[in-house]
Short mmCIF file of N, CA and C in Angstrom, two decimals:
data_model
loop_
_atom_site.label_atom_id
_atom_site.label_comp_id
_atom_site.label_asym_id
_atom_site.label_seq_id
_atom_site.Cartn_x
_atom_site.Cartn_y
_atom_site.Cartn_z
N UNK A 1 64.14 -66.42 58.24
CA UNK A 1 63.02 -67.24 58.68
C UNK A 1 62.07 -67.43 57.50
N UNK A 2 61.49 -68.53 57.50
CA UNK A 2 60.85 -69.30 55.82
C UNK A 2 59.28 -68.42 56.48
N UNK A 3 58.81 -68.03 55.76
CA UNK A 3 57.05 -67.78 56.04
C UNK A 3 56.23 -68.75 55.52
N UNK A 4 55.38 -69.31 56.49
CA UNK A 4 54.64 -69.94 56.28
C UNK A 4 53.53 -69.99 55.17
N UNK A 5 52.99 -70.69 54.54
CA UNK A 5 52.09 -70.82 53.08
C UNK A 5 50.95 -71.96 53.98
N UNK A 6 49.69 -71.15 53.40
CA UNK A 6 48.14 -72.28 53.38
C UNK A 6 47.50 -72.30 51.97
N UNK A 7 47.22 -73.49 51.90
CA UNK A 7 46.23 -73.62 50.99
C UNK A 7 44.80 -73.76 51.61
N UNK A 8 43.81 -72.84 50.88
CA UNK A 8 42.11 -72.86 50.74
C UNK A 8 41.96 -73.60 49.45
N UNK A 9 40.60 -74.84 49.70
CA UNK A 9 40.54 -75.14 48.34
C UNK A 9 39.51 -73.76 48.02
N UNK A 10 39.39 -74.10 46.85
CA UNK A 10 38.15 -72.72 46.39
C UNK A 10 36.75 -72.71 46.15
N UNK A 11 36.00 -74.23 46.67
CA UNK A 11 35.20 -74.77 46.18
C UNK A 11 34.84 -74.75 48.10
N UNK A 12 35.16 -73.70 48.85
CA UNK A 12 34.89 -73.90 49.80
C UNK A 12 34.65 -72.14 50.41
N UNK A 13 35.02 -71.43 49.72
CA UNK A 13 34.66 -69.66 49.05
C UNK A 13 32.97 -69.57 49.40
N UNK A 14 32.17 -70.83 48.83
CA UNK A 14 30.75 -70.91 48.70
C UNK A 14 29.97 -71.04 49.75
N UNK A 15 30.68 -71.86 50.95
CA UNK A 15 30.26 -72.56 52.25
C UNK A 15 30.97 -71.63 53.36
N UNK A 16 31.12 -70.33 53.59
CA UNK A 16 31.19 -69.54 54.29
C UNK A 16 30.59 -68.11 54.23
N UNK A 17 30.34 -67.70 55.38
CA UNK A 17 29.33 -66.23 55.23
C UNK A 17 30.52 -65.36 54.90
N UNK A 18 31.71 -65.57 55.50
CA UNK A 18 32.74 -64.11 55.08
C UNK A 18 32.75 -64.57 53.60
N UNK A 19 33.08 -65.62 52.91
CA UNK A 19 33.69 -66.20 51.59
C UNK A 19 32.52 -65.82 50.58
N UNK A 20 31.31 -66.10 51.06
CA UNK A 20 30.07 -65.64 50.38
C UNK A 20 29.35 -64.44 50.40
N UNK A 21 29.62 -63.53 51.04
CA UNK A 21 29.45 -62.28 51.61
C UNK A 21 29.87 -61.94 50.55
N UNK A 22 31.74 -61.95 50.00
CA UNK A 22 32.65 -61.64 49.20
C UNK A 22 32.40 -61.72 47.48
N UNK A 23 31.94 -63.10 47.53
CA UNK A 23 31.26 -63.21 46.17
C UNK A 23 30.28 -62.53 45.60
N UNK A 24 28.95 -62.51 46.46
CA UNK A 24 27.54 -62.18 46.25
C UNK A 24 28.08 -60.67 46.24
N UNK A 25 28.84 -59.64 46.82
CA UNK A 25 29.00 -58.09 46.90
C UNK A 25 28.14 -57.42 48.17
N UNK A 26 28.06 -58.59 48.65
CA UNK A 26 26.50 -57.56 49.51
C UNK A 26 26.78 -57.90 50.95
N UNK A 27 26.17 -57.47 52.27
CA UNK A 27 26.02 -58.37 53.58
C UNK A 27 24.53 -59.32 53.44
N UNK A 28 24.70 -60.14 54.36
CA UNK A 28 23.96 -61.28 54.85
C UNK A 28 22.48 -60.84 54.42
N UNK A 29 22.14 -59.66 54.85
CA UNK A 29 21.19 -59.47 54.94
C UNK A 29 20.50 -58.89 53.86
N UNK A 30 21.55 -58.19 52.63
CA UNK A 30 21.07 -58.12 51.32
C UNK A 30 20.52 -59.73 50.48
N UNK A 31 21.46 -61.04 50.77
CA UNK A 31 21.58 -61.79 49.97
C UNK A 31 20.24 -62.27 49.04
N UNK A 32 19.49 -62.30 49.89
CA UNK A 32 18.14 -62.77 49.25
C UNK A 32 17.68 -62.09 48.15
N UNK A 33 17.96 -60.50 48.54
CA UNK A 33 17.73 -59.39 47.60
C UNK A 33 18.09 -59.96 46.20
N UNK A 34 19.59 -59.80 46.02
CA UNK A 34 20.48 -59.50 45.37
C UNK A 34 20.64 -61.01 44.45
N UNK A 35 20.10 -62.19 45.30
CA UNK A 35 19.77 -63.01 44.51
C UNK A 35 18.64 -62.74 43.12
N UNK A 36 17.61 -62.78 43.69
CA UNK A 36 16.42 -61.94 43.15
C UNK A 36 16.90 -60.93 41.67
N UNK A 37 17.88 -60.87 42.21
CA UNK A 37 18.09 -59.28 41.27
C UNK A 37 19.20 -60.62 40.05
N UNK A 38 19.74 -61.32 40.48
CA UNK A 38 20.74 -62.20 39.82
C UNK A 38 19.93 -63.34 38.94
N UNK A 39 18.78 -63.43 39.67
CA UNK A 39 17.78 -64.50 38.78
C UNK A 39 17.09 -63.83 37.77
N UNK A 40 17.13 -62.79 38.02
CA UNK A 40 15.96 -61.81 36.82
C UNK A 40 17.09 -61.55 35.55
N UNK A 41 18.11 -60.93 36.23
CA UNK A 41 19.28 -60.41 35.16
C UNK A 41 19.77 -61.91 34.16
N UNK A 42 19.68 -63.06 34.61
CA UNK A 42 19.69 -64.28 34.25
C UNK A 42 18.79 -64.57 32.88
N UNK A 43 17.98 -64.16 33.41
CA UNK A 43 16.49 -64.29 33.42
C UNK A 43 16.24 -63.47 31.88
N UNK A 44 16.60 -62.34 32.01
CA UNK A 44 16.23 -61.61 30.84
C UNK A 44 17.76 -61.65 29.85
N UNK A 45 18.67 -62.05 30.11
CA UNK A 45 19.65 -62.40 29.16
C UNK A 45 19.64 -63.37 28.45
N UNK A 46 19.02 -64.26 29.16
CA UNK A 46 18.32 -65.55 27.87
C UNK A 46 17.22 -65.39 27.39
N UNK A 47 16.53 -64.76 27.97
CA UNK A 47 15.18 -64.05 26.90
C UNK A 47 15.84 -63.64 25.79
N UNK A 48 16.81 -62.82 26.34
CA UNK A 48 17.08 -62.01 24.78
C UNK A 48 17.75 -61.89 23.78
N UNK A 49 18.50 -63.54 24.01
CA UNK A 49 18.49 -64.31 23.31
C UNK A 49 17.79 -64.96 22.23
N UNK A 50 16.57 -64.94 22.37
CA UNK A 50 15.54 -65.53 21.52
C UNK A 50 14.69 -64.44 21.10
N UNK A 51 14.17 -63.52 21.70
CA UNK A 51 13.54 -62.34 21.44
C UNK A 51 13.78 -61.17 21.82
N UNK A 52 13.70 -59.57 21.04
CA UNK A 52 13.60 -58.26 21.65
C UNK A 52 12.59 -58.18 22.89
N UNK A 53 12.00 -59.19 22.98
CA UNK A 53 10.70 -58.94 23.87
C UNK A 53 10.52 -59.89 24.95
N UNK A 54 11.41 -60.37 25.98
CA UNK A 54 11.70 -60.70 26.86
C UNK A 54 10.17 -60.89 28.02
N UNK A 55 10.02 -61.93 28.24
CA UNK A 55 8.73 -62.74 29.47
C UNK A 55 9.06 -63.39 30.06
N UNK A 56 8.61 -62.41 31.65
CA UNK A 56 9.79 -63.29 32.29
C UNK A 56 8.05 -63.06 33.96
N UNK A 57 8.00 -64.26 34.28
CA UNK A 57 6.89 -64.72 35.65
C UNK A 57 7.67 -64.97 36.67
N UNK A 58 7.16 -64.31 37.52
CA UNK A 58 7.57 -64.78 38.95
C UNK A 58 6.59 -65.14 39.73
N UNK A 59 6.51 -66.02 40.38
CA UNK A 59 5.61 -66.72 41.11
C UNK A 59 6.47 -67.06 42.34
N UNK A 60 5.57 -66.61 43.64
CA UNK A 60 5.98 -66.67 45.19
C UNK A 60 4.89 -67.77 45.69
N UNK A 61 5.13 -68.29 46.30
CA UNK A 61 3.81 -69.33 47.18
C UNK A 61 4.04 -69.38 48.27
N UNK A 62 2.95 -69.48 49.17
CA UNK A 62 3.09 -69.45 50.41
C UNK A 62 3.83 -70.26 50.91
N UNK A 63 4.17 -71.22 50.66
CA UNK A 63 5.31 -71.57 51.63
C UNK A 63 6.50 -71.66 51.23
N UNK A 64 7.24 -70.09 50.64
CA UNK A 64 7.82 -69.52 50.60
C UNK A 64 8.93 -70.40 49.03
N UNK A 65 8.16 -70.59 48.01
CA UNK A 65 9.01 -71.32 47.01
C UNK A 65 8.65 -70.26 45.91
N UNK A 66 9.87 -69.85 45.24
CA UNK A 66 10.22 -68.71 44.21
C UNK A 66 10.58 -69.43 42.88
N UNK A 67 9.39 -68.98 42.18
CA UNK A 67 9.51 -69.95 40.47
C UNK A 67 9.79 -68.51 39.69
N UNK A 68 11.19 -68.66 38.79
CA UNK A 68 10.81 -67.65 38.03
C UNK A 68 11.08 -68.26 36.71
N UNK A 69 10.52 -67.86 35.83
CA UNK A 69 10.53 -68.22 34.76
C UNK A 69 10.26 -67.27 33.16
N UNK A 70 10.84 -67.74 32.23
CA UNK A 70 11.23 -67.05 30.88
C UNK A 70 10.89 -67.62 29.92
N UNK A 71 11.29 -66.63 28.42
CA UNK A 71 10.67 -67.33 27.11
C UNK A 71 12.46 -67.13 26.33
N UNK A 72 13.11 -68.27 27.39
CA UNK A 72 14.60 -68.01 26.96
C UNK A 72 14.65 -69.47 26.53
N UNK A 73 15.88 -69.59 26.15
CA UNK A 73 15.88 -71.30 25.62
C UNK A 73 16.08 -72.54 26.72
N UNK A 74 16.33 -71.74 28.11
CA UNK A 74 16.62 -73.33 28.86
C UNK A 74 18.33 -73.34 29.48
N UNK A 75 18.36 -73.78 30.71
CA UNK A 75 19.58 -74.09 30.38
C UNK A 75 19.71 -75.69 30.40
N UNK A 76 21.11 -76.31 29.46
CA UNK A 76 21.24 -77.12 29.21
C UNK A 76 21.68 -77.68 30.13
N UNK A 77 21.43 -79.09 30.00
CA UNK A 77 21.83 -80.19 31.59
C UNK A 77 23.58 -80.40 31.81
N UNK A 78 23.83 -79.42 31.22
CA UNK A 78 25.71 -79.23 31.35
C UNK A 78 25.97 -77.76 31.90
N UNK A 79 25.13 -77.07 32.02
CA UNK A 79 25.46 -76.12 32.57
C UNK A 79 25.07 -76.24 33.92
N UNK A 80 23.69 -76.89 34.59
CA UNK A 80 23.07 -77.24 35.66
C UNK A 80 24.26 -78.04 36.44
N UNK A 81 24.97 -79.32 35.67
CA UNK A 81 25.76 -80.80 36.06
C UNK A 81 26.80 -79.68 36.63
N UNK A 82 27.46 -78.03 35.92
CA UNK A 82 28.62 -78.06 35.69
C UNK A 82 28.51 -77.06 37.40
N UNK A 83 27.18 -76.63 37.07
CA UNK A 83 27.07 -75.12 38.32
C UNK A 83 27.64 -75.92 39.51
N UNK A 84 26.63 -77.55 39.48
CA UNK A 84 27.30 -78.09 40.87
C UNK A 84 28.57 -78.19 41.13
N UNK A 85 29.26 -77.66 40.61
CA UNK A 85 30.91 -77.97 40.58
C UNK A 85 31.76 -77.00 41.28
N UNK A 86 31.89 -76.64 42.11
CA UNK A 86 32.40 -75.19 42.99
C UNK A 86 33.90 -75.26 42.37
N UNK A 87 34.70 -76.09 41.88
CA UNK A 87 36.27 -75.73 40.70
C UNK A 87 36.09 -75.57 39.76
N UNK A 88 34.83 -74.77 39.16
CA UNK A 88 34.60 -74.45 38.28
C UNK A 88 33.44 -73.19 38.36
N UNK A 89 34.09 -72.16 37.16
CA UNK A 89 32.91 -71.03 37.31
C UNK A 89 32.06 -71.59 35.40
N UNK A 90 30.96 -71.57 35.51
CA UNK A 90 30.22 -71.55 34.05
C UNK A 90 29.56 -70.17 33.45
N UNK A 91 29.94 -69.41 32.47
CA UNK A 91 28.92 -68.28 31.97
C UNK A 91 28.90 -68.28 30.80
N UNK A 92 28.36 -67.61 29.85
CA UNK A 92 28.12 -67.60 28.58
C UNK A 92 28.08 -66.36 28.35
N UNK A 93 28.29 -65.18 29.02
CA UNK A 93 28.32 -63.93 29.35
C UNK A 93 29.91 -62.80 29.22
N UNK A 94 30.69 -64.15 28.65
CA UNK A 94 32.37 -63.49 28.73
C UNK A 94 32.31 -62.32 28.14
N UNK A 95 31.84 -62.00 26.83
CA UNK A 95 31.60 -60.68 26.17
C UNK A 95 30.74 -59.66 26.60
N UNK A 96 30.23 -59.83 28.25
CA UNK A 96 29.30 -58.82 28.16
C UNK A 96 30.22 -57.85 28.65
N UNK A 97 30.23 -56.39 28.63
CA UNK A 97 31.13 -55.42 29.36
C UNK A 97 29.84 -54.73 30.76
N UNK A 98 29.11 -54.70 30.70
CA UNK A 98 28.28 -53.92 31.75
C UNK A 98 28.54 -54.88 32.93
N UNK A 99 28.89 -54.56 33.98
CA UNK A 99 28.93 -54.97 35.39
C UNK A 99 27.66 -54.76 35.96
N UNK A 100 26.92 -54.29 35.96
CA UNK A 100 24.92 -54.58 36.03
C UNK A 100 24.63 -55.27 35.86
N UNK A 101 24.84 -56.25 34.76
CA UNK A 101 23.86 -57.06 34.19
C UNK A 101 25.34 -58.51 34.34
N UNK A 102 26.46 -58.70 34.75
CA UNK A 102 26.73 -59.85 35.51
C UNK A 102 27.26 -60.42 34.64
N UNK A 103 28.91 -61.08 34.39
CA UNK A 103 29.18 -61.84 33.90
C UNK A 103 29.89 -62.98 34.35
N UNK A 104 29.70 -63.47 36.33
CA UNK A 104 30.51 -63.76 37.06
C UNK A 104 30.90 -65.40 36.83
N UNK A 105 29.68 -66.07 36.40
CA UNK A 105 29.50 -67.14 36.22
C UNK A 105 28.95 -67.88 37.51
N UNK A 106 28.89 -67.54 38.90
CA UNK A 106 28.63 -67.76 40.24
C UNK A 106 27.48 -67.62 40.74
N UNK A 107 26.44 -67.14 39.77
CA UNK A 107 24.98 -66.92 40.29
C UNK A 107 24.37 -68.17 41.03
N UNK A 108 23.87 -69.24 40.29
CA UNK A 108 23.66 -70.37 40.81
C UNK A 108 24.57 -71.40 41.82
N UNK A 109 25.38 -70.76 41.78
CA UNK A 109 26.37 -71.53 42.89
C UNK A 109 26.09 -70.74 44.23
N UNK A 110 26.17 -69.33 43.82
CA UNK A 110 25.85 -68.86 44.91
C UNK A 110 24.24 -68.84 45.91
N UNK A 111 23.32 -68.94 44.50
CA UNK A 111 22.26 -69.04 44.96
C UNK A 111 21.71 -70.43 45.42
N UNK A 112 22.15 -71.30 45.78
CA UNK A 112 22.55 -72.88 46.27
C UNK A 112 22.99 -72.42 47.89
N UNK A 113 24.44 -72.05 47.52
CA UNK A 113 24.53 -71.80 49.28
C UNK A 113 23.85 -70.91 49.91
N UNK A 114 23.53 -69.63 49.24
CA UNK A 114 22.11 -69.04 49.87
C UNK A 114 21.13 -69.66 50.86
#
């Protein structure tokens, strides 16, 4: 008897709570956290890039909009064009070895379907 085969596209991993659960490492109810923790680690890897001395603002406003921001270089409008792309992962991080500090390429994708 032949066993049956499915295809998932993978650009669809992003648009589910089990599929995104899986990515992010966490449950539902960490995500927000763990975002947070993915924007900072972001956050201070392009700082330090440009400087030992990393500045990095967070700003909350009441109606609930999260600015964070750095003295890193930016990301370029190809990395932003590319994040929207769920068949594709983007990082600049391939050489990092610490699993802390994130080399997944999925932050902003994930933090979108968030």
């Amino acid at each position: 008897m032949a066993r049956e085969h499915f295809t998932i596209q993978r650009e669809l991993e992003y648009f589910s709570e089990k599929e995104l659960t899986s990515l992010i490492g966490c449950s539902k109810d960490q995500w927000l956290m763990t975002m947070l923790k993915e924007l900072l680690d972001n956050s201070l890897d392009a700082a330090e890039q440009i400087t030992n001395e990393p500045h990095i603002k967070i700003k909350v406003e009441d109606r609930g909009t999260l600015t964070i921001s750095d003295n890193g270089p930016g990301l370029p409008d190809s990395v932003v064009k590319g994040s929207l792309d769920y068949t594709l992962r983007i990082s600049d991080k391939n050489g990092r070895i610490a699993p802390s500090r994130g080399q997944m390429g999925n932050a902003l994708k994930c933090l979108y379907a968030v």
